[in-house]
Amino acid sequence: MREPHRDASPSSKPAPKAVVGRLSLYLRQLETFARQGRETVSSSQLGQALGLNDAQVRKDLAYFGQFGQPGLGYPIEDLTVAIRRILGVDRDWPTALIGLGNLGQALLGYKGFRLRRFRIVALFDNDPRKLGKSFDGLTIRHTDELPEAVSSQGLRLAMLCVPAEAAQRVADHVVSSGIRGILNFAPTSLFVPPDVSIVAVDLSVQLEQLAYSVHNLLGDSSPADDISAAG
Amino acid sequence: MREPHRDASPSSKPAPKAVVGRLSLYLRQLETFARQGRETVSSSQLGQALGLNDAQVRKDLAYFGQFGQPGLGYPIEDLTVAIRRILGVDRDWPTALIGLGNLGQALLGYKGFRLRRFRIVALFDNDPRKLGKSFDGLTIRHTDELPEAVSSQGLRLAMLCVPAEAAQRVADHVVSSGIRGILNFAPTSLFVPPDVSIVAVDLSVQLEQLAYSVHNLLGDSSPADDISAAG
DNA sequence: TAGATTGTTAATCGATTAACAATC
DNA sequence: TAGATTGTTAATCGATTAACAATC
């Protein structure tokens, strides 16, 4: 048996957003290592698997506590449990899906979310042709019914897949219904109060970044021959 | 008539990745302004619409040339054209979609890509049950046929929607087939040669970031009452 | 013990913001 | 002209990497 780690938040500094993003990557990689039957991992091994510097791995983890043992590395099982708790993915997240166009319907079927305990338990759309239809055992309701659903179903997050023109209006309604986190798939910037979190998934922006680098960086000159990693 | 801007790349410094990402946001906002009939915009107006600092807007644009006029701001039409050219979205990008599970099928139907001239013109999947099936007038082929398709169809980008376990293997094949840009939807880190660009779209990581901030940042303490923006 | 590896401080690097002369 | 706004330099802020004593 190992000693429990000392403290889940030893320093008072809040973790930067970039650190939290990497925490998700660490979790996923640790799960992969665990499936391979490994029991410990060093910061350099974990970093290598993700294309990150070993010092960065140690520093990131140190934001949240002391999880490793000098000379031995990090216990995979314990660290996995700790990161799940830090991220808040050690419980279910009842989630509303708003907007059932192409993308919305796909997200509904996407297994990656279920795996991570994000449960889509309510569907909303204001298109009269869609109201009342069912997907996956869930009936599409009008967003007027959001506040009721938030309290009766304990909704905490919403995935927003509505057209750009409607996004801010719907977001305002989502927020006033009591939801505190929005994953925004609409291609537009949203403004929300500071006690609401928002994460933008901007597919066109990401494709444009790809186009830029293929177009500008690689067409003519080519850099050194190392290897680059990306999630 | 206005003077043309002086140079599309006046400084020798390469643009940081973050700047390129914001360039996409500027482009989208400029298109919105243009639809509203506006002809010029100042850095502070553009920044405000996106939740960015005005100095940052000016500095970002200055990486690529002199587009504005002191006292007047930026001409929307000209700047739009310039940014499209810089990003490389002033032309079609023939794109392969690899992996036609839930997510892949949804991306095929997603109109946002077409709007931006990313054309999905070839489908690949190695599941025997899917081979030969058609979507949207395109027949699903085995990835063995990728090299041929790259040369005959001029494919330049690939969207990778295969399971995590297969992703690296398929990516290697995609790269050896001559594709130079990958949009990776598989929840795993990929390693590619330095002359290949890769952008990760990691939905679970993004949802976990959302869970973290809802869980940790907002539950207890709440910060000041300004407003935050996100794409 | 000797070798490995952590947690953390210091050094480096890069990105954002403020300030302002130049210019429309 | 006076007011507005750019492009750019300097100041600030934050994030990454290197280095190393402490520790298993």
mmCIF file of N, CA, C and O in Angstrom, chain A residues 2 13 20 59 95 116 140 149 173 175 210:
data_model
loop_
_atom_site.group_PDB
_atom_site.id
_atom_site.type_symbol
_atom_site.label_atom_id
_atom_site.label_comp_id
_atom_site.label_asym_id
_atom_site.label_seq_id
_atom_site.Cartn_x
_atom_site.Cartn_y
_atom_site.Cartn_z
ATOM 1 N N ARG A 2 0.342 2.232 -0.734
ATOM 2 C CA ARG A 2 1.073 3.498 -0.835
ATOM 3 C C ARG A 2 0.469 4.552 0.086
ATOM 4 O O ARG A 2 -0.679 4.463 0.470
ATOM 5 N N LYS A 13 -2.237 29.254 -6.062
ATOM 6 C CA LYS A 13 -2.366 29.720 -7.452
ATOM 7 C C LYS A 13 -3.415 28.894 -8.192
ATOM 8 O O LYS A 13 -3.398 27.673 -8.123
ATOM 9 N N VAL A 20 -5.085 22.831 -17.453
ATOM 10 C CA VAL A 20 -6.280 21.985 -17.350
ATOM 11 C C VAL A 20 -6.493 21.188 -18.637
ATOM 12 O O VAL A 20 -6.842 20.008 -18.583
ATOM 13 N N LYS A 59 5.433 19.960 -13.541
ATOM 14 C CA LYS A 59 4.915 21.238 -13.051
ATOM 15 C C LYS A 59 3.388 21.277 -13.111
ATOM 16 O O LYS A 59 2.720 21.754 -12.199
ATOM 17 N N THR A 95 -26.582 16.567 -19.404
ATOM 18 C CA THR A 95 -26.302 17.579 -20.414
ATOM 19 C C THR A 95 -27.470 17.722 -21.383
ATOM 20 O O THR A 95 -28.072 16.728 -21.779
ATOM 21 N N ARG A 116 -17.189 9.329 -21.096
ATOM 22 C CA ARG A 116 -16.650 10.292 -20.143
ATOM 23 C C ARG A 116 -17.716 10.805 -19.173
ATOM 24 O O ARG A 116 -17.524 11.820 -18.516
ATOM 25 N N ILE A 140 -37.732 15.679 -28.603
ATOM 26 C CA ILE A 140 -37.278 17.058 -28.780
ATOM 27 C C ILE A 140 -38.328 18.030 -28.246
ATOM 28 O O ILE A 140 -39.497 17.973 -28.646
ATOM 29 N N ALA A 149 -36.810 21.750 -17.251
ATOM 30 C CA ALA A 149 -35.933 20.590 -17.409
ATOM 31 C C ALA A 149 -34.666 20.723 -16.567
ATOM 32 O O ALA A 149 -34.161 19.739 -16.025
ATOM 33 N N HIS A 173 -30.895 32.506 -23.101
ATOM 34 C CA HIS A 173 -31.990 31.744 -22.505
ATOM 35 C C HIS A 173 -31.448 30.558 -21.707
ATOM 36 O O HIS A 173 -31.936 30.266 -20.607
ATOM 37 N N VAL A 175 -28.605 30.353 -20.229
ATOM 38 C CA VAL A 175 -28.012 30.875 -19.001
ATOM 39 C C VAL A 175 -29.100 31.238 -17.996
ATOM 40 O O VAL A 175 -29.005 30.897 -16.813
ATOM 41 N N LEU A 210 -5.442 24.742 -40.332
ATOM 42 C CA LEU A 210 -4.797 23.679 -41.079
ATOM 43 C C LEU A 210 -4.452 24.155 -42.488
ATOM 44 O O LEU A 210 -3.330 23.952 -42.969
#
